[in-house]
Amino acid sequence: MCGIALCIGPEADPAVFRRMLAVLAPRGEVTETRQEHGLLAGVRRLRVVDRERAVQPWVSPDERYVLCYNGEVFNHHELRAELTRLGHGFRTSGDTEVVLAAFRQWGEEAVRRLRGEYAFAVVERATGRAYLARDPLGVKPLYWSRGPGCLHVASEVKALVGHGAPISEVPPGHHGWAEHDGLVRLRPYVDLLTLGAGLPVIDDPDEAALLVRVALTDSMRVRLDTDLTVGVVLSGGLDSSLALLHAAQLHPDCVAVTVGVPDSPDVAYARRLAADLGVPHEVIELRPRDIRLADVREAIRISELTEYGDIINAVVSVPIFRRLQRLGVKVVLTGDGSDELFGGYPMYHQVGPERSRRLFLHRIRNLCRTELQRVDRASMGYGVEARVPFLDLSVVELAMRLPLDLKLRDGQEKWIVRRAFADVLPDYIRRRPKNPMSYSSGLHERARLYKPLFARLHRSFGYPLLEPVRRDFDSVLTRCGNDLDRAIADGLARPDYTVLEHARDLVGAARWNAVPVVRRLVGPRVVRRVASRP
């Protein structure tokens, strides 16, 4: 994984380019650049695959193209073998070289062959045209802005805000050319709304459970293909526990990391599972009072998120990746995406099947700016590559074909996932109900205390050049009776919370945070006895 930055055009400014790369410094370990007239290309590279030879920007053998690449393509071994048969030679064993060779062989169709989490830019040196592409779910980010005589491309919004120009995002599953005439023409190569369309519904529980197990196990396997220690973000819930179970079996050089207050459910469940599996376990014990305004500000700066709930989750996530960096862990698995795919949210079950499918598709399409953005920024902000096995395209397509009654059954969410791994999941994990991340860590209400300041902090970094902070869509949806059309219209009509809503929220958070203080003041005092001297 990397941070990429490009300035393309006759007015490309080396000083601007250096600032862009400096902002992206936390995403990697080494800075690698190529500078020529009309093209300034650079990468802050996190060395994971072929760490010594996969130097970027990567130049094609005929020197026609320059590649800046962020991500991992997990089927690069298979692609390398096919491209070798077609006459391509390789100097490295990494996926970077494979991506550019695939583009040279198949052109714009190459992205349909990539299995992974990626965003990249290929510049045609003679014309200055740039081909931009992003993975189907938007696990890895890519943004661009245009100034006079120059196109700027970068992995994060913060690298582009200094130009003062509007910032645009390359949408998930899109690709296309930024032309020399100044236009950026992008189109989808994967349509998540039609993924699995035309394929039969899988309604037999035994068949569905087998297919879920095969797909998820394979997705875990390819993401554990590394010679590095692998971390697992462990909450003790179903999804992160499955990630740890697979890691412990397929890549024993692993470590689990958990954050929460000492008596929180997450810490308790995670401790028990890590101990049962014999996996090293790092627990970041935080008291609510440990979260200060500076921590909230830093989480907003790193994450660039635009919904209040996601920002709170980022506040909780940042300490995890800070600890992983200190441990020297560069690759980590997370359980993100399972709730969206397999019915982990109540809204799916409060409406009919058709409305539920629309909600399901809406959440999947928006993961790139919610959970996945949080995971990318929080992890890469500390030079850690986060991989999300539940969002492999094969798993997403399979989930599209499962009816709702296999996702919720007998009052239990993600029923089919629990069924698929019933023989390997400890009972206490298999039966544990879903609990949102920030709540189960015990830290939500403390971070919530600072919510009225989120929008102001977000503006202070210039992030509204892409998009301002807005109300949590889940709360808007609930208020609209889970009617998606009403919720979208309501969100557009009134993007942010009112002053009164903020005040009510602040009072509730303040009351919760005051309880421990009151208990200490009015509770019985502990009398310490001092032993008398003889």
CSV table of C-alpha atoms in Angstrom, one decimal, residues 223-524:
chain,number,residue,atom,x,y,z
A,223,ARG,CA,-5.1,-11.8,2.1
A,224,LEU,CA,-2.8,-13.8,4.4
A,225,ASP,CA,-0.3,-14.5,1.6
A,226,THR,CA,2.6,-12.6,3.0
A,227,ASP,CA,5.9,-13.3,4.8
A,228,LEU,CA,5.1,-10.5,7.3
A,229,THR,CA,3.5,-10.7,10.7
A,230,VAL,CA,-0.3,-10.2,10.2
A,231,GLY,CA,-2.3,-8.2,12.7
A,232,VAL,CA,-6.1,-8.7,13.3
A,233,VAL,CA,-8.3,-5.9,14.6
A,234,LEU,CA,-10.2,-8.0,17.1
A,235,SER,CA,-13.4,-6.8,18.8
A,236,GLY,CA,-14.5,-10.3,19.8
A,237,GLY,CA,-17.5,-10.0,17.5
A,238,LEU,CA,-18.4,-12.6,14.8
A,239,ASP,CA,-16.5,-11.0,11.9
A,240,SER,CA,-13.2,-10.1,13.5
A,241,SER,CA,-13.2,-13.5,15.3
A,242,LEU,CA,-13.5,-15.3,12.0
A,243,ALA,CA,-10.6,-13.2,10.7
A,244,LEU,CA,-8.5,-14.2,13.7
A,245,LEU,CA,-9.5,-17.9,13.4
A,246,HIS,CA,-8.3,-18.0,9.8
A,247,ALA,CA,-5.2,-16.1,10.6
A,248,ALA,CA,-4.3,-18.4,13.4
A,249,GLN,CA,-4.8,-21.4,11.1
A,250,LEU,CA,-3.3,-20.2,7.8
A,251,HIS,CA,-0.7,-17.7,9.0
A,252,PRO,CA,0.3,-18.5,12.7
A,253,ASP,CA,2.6,-15.4,12.7
A,254,CYS,CA,-0.2,-13.2,13.8
A,255,VAL,CA,-1.2,-10.9,16.6
A,256,ALA,CA,-4.6,-9.6,17.8
A,257,VAL,CA,-5.2,-6.0,18.8
A,258,THR,CA,-8.2,-4.7,20.8
A,259,VAL,CA,-9.2,-1.3,22.1
A,260,GLY,CA,-11.7,-0.6,24.9
A,261,VAL,CA,-12.3,0.3,28.5
A,262,PRO,CA,-11.1,-2.5,30.8
A,263,ASP,CA,-14.6,-3.9,31.5
A,264,SER,CA,-16.1,-3.4,28.0
A,265,PRO,CA,-17.6,-6.4,26.2
A,266,ASP,CA,-15.1,-6.1,23.4
A,267,VAL,CA,-12.1,-6.5,25.7
A,268,ALA,CA,-13.7,-9.4,27.6
A,269,TYR,CA,-14.7,-11.4,24.5
A,270,ALA,CA,-11.4,-10.6,22.7
A,271,ARG,CA,-9.3,-11.7,25.7
A,272,ARG,CA,-11.1,-15.0,25.9
A,273,LEU,CA,-10.8,-15.8,22.2
A,274,ALA,CA,-7.1,-14.9,21.9
A,275,ALA,CA,-6.3,-17.0,24.9
A,276,ASP,CA,-8.3,-19.9,23.6
A,277,LEU,CA,-6.4,-19.7,20.3
A,278,GLY,CA,-3.0,-19.1,21.9
A,279,VAL,CA,-2.6,-15.9,19.8
A,280,PRO,CA,-0.5,-13.0,21.2
A,281,HIS,CA,-2.9,-10.2,22.2
A,282,GLU,CA,-2.4,-6.5,22.5
A,283,VAL,CA,-5.1,-4.8,24.5
A,284,ILE,CA,-5.2,-1.0,24.4
A,285,GLU,CA,-7.1,-0.2,27.6
A,286,LEU,CA,-8.5,3.3,27.6
A,287,ARG,CA,-10.7,5.1,30.1
A,288,PRO,CA,-13.3,7.4,28.6
A,289,ARG,CA,-11.5,10.4,30.1
A,290,ASP,CA,-8.4,9.4,28.1
A,291,ILE,CA,-10.1,10.7,25.0
A,292,ARG,CA,-9.5,14.5,24.7
A,293,LEU,CA,-10.3,17.2,22.2
A,294,ALA,CA,-6.8,16.8,20.7
A,295,ASP,CA,-7.6,13.1,20.0
A,296,VAL,CA,-10.8,14.0,18.3
A,297,ARG,CA,-9.2,16.7,16.2
A,298,GLU,CA,-6.4,14.3,15.1
A,299,ALA,CA,-9.0,11.6,14.2
A,300,ILE,CA,-10.8,14.1,12.0
A,301,ARG,CA,-7.6,15.3,10.4
A,302,ILE,CA,-6.5,11.8,9.6
A,303,SER,CA,-9.9,10.3,8.5
A,304,GLU,CA,-11.4,13.2,6.4
A,305,LEU,CA,-14.8,11.6,7.2
A,306,THR,CA,-18.1,13.3,6.6
A,307,GLU,CA,-20.6,11.7,9.0
A,308,TYR,CA,-20.6,12.1,12.7
A,309,GLY,CA,-20.9,8.4,13.6
A,310,ASP,CA,-18.0,7.5,11.3
A,311,ILE,CA,-15.9,10.2,13.0
A,312,ILE,CA,-16.6,8.7,16.4
A,313,ASN,CA,-15.6,5.3,15.1
A,314,ALA,CA,-12.4,6.8,13.8
A,315,VAL,CA,-11.6,8.2,17.3
A,316,VAL,CA,-11.8,4.7,18.6
A,317,SER,CA,-9.9,3.2,15.6
A,318,VAL,CA,-6.8,5.4,15.6
A,319,PRO,CA,-5.3,4.0,18.8
A,320,ILE,CA,-5.4,0.5,17.3
A,321,PHE,CA,-3.3,1.4,14.3
A,322,ARG,CA,-0.9,3.5,16.4
A,323,ARG,CA,-0.2,0.5,18.5
A,324,LEU,CA,0.2,-1.8,15.4
A,325,GLN,CA,2.8,0.7,14.0
A,326,ARG,CA,4.7,0.5,17.3
A,327,LEU,CA,4.7,-3.2,17.1
A,328,GLY,CA,6.1,-3.1,13.6
A,329,VAL,CA,3.1,-4.7,12.1
A,330,LYS,CA,2.4,-3.6,8.5
A,331,VAL,CA,-0.4,-5.9,7.4
A,332,VAL,CA,-3.7,-6.3,9.2
A,333,LEU,CA,-7.1,-8.0,8.6
A,334,THR,CA,-10.4,-6.3,9.6
A,335,GLY,CA,-14.0,-7.6,9.7
A,336,ASP,CA,-15.5,-4.6,8.0
A,337,GLY,CA,-18.3,-5.1,5.4
A,338,SER,CA,-19.9,-8.2,6.9
A,339,ASP,CA,-22.8,-6.3,8.5
A,340,GLU,CA,-23.6,-4.6,5.2
A,341,LEU,CA,-23.5,-7.9,3.3
A,342,PHE,CA,-25.1,-10.4,5.7
A,343,GLY,CA,-27.8,-8.4,7.4
A,344,GLY,CA,-26.1,-7.1,10.5
A,345,TYR,CA,-28.3,-4.0,10.8
A,346,PRO,CA,-31.8,-3.8,12.1
A,347,MET,CA,-33.0,-1.7,9.2
A,348,TYR,CA,-32.7,-4.7,6.9
A,349,HIS,CA,-35.3,-6.6,8.9
A,350,GLN,CA,-37.8,-3.8,9.5
A,351,VAL,CA,-39.0,-3.5,5.9
A,352,GLY,CA,-40.1,-5.9,3.1
A,353,PRO,CA,-37.6,-7.8,0.9
A,354,GLU,CA,-37.6,-5.3,-2.0
A,355,ARG,CA,-37.0,-2.3,0.2
A,356,SER,CA,-34.5,-4.2,2.2
A,357,ARG,CA,-32.5,-5.0,-1.0
A,358,ARG,CA,-32.5,-1.2,-1.9
A,359,LEU,CA,-31.1,-0.4,1.6
A,360,PHE,CA,-28.6,-3.1,1.2
A,361,LEU,CA,-27.4,-1.8,-2.2
A,362,HIS,CA,-27.3,1.8,-0.8
A,363,ARG,CA,-25.0,0.8,2.0
A,364,ILE,CA,-22.7,-1.2,-0.2
A,365,ARG,CA,-22.3,1.7,-2.6
A,366,ASN,CA,-21.5,4.1,0.2
A,367,LEU,CA,-19.0,2.0,2.1
A,368,CYS,CA,-16.2,3.8,0.3
A,369,ARG,CA,-16.9,7.1,2.2
A,370,THR,CA,-17.9,5.5,5.5
A,371,GLU,CA,-16.4,2.4,7.0
A,372,LEU,CA,-13.8,1.9,4.2
A,373,GLN,CA,-12.6,5.4,4.3
A,374,ARG,CA,-12.2,5.2,8.1
A,375,VAL,CA,-10.2,2.0,7.8
A,376,ASP,CA,-8.0,3.3,5.0
A,377,ARG,CA,-7.1,6.6,6.7
A,378,ALA,CA,-6.8,5.3,10.2
A,379,SER,CA,-4.5,2.5,9.1
A,380,MET,CA,-2.4,4.2,6.5
A,381,GLY,CA,-2.1,7.2,8.8
A,382,TYR,CA,0.3,5.0,10.7
A,383,GLY,CA,1.8,3.0,7.8
A,384,VAL,CA,-0.4,-0.1,8.2
A,385,GLU,CA,-2.0,-1.9,5.3
A,386,ALA,CA,-5.6,-3.0,6.2
A,387,ARG,CA,-7.2,-5.8,4.2
A,388,VAL,CA,-10.9,-6.4,4.2
A,389,PRO,CA,-11.7,-10.1,3.3
A,390,PHE,CA,-15.4,-9.7,3.7
A,391,LEU,CA,-15.4,-7.3,0.7
A,392,ASP,CA,-13.8,-9.5,-1.8
A,393,LEU,CA,-15.9,-9.1,-5.0
A,394,SER,CA,-16.7,-12.9,-5.0
A,395,VAL,CA,-18.1,-12.6,-1.5
A,396,VAL,CA,-20.1,-9.5,-2.3
A,397,GLU,CA,-21.6,-11.2,-5.4
A,398,LEU,CA,-22.5,-14.3,-3.3
A,399,ALA,CA,-24.2,-12.1,-0.7
A,400,MET,CA,-26.3,-10.5,-3.4
A,401,ARG,CA,-27.7,-13.9,-4.3
A,402,LEU,CA,-28.8,-14.8,-0.7
A,403,PRO,CA,-32.4,-14.1,0.4
A,404,LEU,CA,-33.0,-12.1,3.5
A,405,ASP,CA,-34.3,-15.0,5.5
A,406,LEU,CA,-30.9,-16.6,5.4
A,407,LYS,CA,-29.3,-13.5,6.8
A,408,LEU,CA,-31.8,-13.1,9.6
A,409,ARG,CA,-33.3,-16.2,11.1
A,410,ASP,CA,-34.6,-17.0,14.6
A,411,GLY,CA,-33.9,-13.4,15.6
A,412,GLN,CA,-30.2,-13.8,14.9
A,413,GLU,CA,-28.4,-11.5,12.4
A,414,LYS,CA,-25.8,-12.9,10.0
A,415,TRP,CA,-27.3,-16.3,10.5
A,416,ILE,CA,-25.8,-17.9,7.4
A,417,VAL,CA,-22.3,-16.8,8.4
A,418,ARG,CA,-22.8,-18.3,11.9
A,419,ARG,CA,-24.1,-21.5,10.3
A,420,ALA,CA,-21.2,-21.7,7.8
A,421,PHE,CA,-18.6,-21.7,10.5
A,422,ALA,CA,-20.6,-23.3,13.3
A,423,ASP,CA,-18.0,-26.1,13.8
A,424,VAL,CA,-15.0,-23.8,14.3
A,425,LEU,CA,-16.6,-20.9,16.1
A,426,PRO,CA,-16.6,-21.0,19.9
A,427,ASP,CA,-20.2,-21.0,21.2
A,428,TYR,CA,-19.7,-17.7,23.1
A,429,ILE,CA,-18.6,-16.0,19.8
A,430,ARG,CA,-21.3,-17.6,17.6
A,431,ARG,CA,-24.0,-16.5,20.0
A,432,ARG,CA,-22.8,-13.0,20.7
A,433,PRO,CA,-25.2,-10.5,19.3
A,434,LYS,CA,-24.1,-7.6,17.0
A,435,ASN,CA,-22.9,-4.5,18.9
A,436,PRO,CA,-21.7,-1.4,17.1
A,437,MET,CA,-17.9,-0.8,17.4
A,438,SER,CA,-17.7,2.4,19.4
A,439,TYR,CA,-20.5,1.3,21.8
A,440,SER,CA,-19.1,-2.1,22.6
A,441,SER,CA,-15.7,-0.6,23.2
A,442,GLY,CA,-17.2,1.6,25.9
A,443,LEU,CA,-15.8,4.8,24.3
A,444,HIS,CA,-18.7,6.1,22.3
A,445,GLU,CA,-20.3,8.5,24.7
A,446,ARG,CA,-17.0,10.1,25.5
A,447,ALA,CA,-16.3,10.8,21.8
A,448,ARG,CA,-19.9,11.9,21.4
A,449,LEU,CA,-19.2,14.7,23.9
A,450,TYR,CA,-17.3,16.6,21.2
A,451,LYS,CA,-19.8,16.2,18.4
A,452,PRO,CA,-20.8,19.8,18.2
A,453,LEU,CA,-17.2,20.6,17.2
A,454,PHE,CA,-16.9,18.1,14.5
A,455,ALA,CA,-18.1,20.3,11.6
A,456,ARG,CA,-15.9,23.2,12.6
A,457,LEU,CA,-12.8,21.0,12.9
A,458,HIS,CA,-13.6,19.4,9.6
A,459,ARG,CA,-13.8,22.9,7.9
A,460,SER,CA,-10.5,23.9,9.5
A,461,PHE,CA,-8.7,21.4,7.4
A,462,GLY,CA,-10.3,22.5,4.2
A,463,TYR,CA,-12.1,19.2,3.6
A,464,PRO,CA,-15.4,20.8,2.5
A,465,LEU,CA,-13.6,21.3,-0.9
A,466,LEU,CA,-14.8,17.7,-1.4
A,467,GLU,CA,-17.8,17.5,0.9
A,468,PRO,CA,-19.0,19.0,4.2
A,469,VAL,CA,-19.9,17.1,7.3
A,470,ARG,CA,-23.5,16.0,7.4
A,471,ARG,CA,-26.0,14.2,9.5
A,472,ASP,CA,-25.6,10.4,10.0
A,473,PHE,CA,-27.6,8.8,7.3
A,474,ASP,CA,-28.7,6.0,9.6
A,475,SER,CA,-30.4,8.4,11.9
A,476,VAL,CA,-32.1,10.2,9.0
A,477,LEU,CA,-33.2,6.8,7.7
A,478,THR,CA,-34.6,5.8,11.0
A,479,ARG,CA,-36.5,9.1,11.3
A,480,CYS,CA,-38.0,8.4,7.8
A,481,GLY,CA,-39.2,5.0,8.7
A,482,ASN,CA,-36.4,3.3,6.7
A,483,ASP,CA,-37.9,4.8,3.5
A,484,LEU,CA,-34.8,5.3,1.4
A,485,ASP,CA,-36.2,7.9,-1.0
A,486,ARG,CA,-37.6,10.0,1.8
A,487,ALA,CA,-34.3,9.8,3.7
A,488,ILE,CA,-32.2,10.9,0.7
A,489,ALA,CA,-34.5,13.8,0.1
A,490,ASP,CA,-34.4,14.8,3.8
A,491,GLY,CA,-30.6,14.6,3.8
A,492,LEU,CA,-30.4,16.9,0.8
A,493,ALA,CA,-32.9,19.4,2.3
A,494,ARG,CA,-31.2,19.6,5.6
A,495,PRO,CA,-27.6,18.3,5.5
A,496,ASP,CA,-26.5,19.0,9.1
A,497,TYR,CA,-28.0,18.8,12.5
A,498,THR,CA,-29.8,21.8,13.9
A,499,VAL,CA,-28.4,23.8,16.9
A,500,LEU,CA,-31.2,22.3,19.0
A,501,GLU,CA,-30.4,18.8,18.0
A,502,HIS,CA,-26.7,19.4,18.8
A,503,ALA,CA,-27.7,20.8,22.2
A,504,ARG,CA,-29.9,17.8,23.1
A,505,ASP,CA,-27.1,15.5,22.0
A,506,LEU,CA,-24.6,17.4,24.1
A,507,VAL,CA,-26.8,17.3,27.2
A,508,GLY,CA,-27.2,13.5,26.8
A,509,ALA,CA,-23.4,13.0,26.4
A,510,ALA,CA,-22.6,15.3,29.3
A,511,ARG,CA,-25.0,13.5,31.6
A,512,TRP,CA,-23.4,10.1,30.7
A,513,ASN,CA,-19.9,11.5,31.2
A,514,ALA,CA,-20.9,13.1,34.5
A,515,VAL,CA,-22.1,9.8,36.1
A,516,PRO,CA,-18.6,8.4,36.9
A,517,VAL,CA,-17.6,11.7,38.5
A,518,VAL,CA,-20.8,11.8,40.6
A,519,ARG,CA,-20.2,8.2,41.7
A,520,ARG,CA,-16.7,9.1,42.9
A,521,LEU,CA,-18.0,12.1,44.8
A,522,VAL,CA,-20.9,10.5,46.6
A,523,GLY,CA,-19.8,6.9,46.8
A,524,PRO,CA,-18.3,5.4,49.9
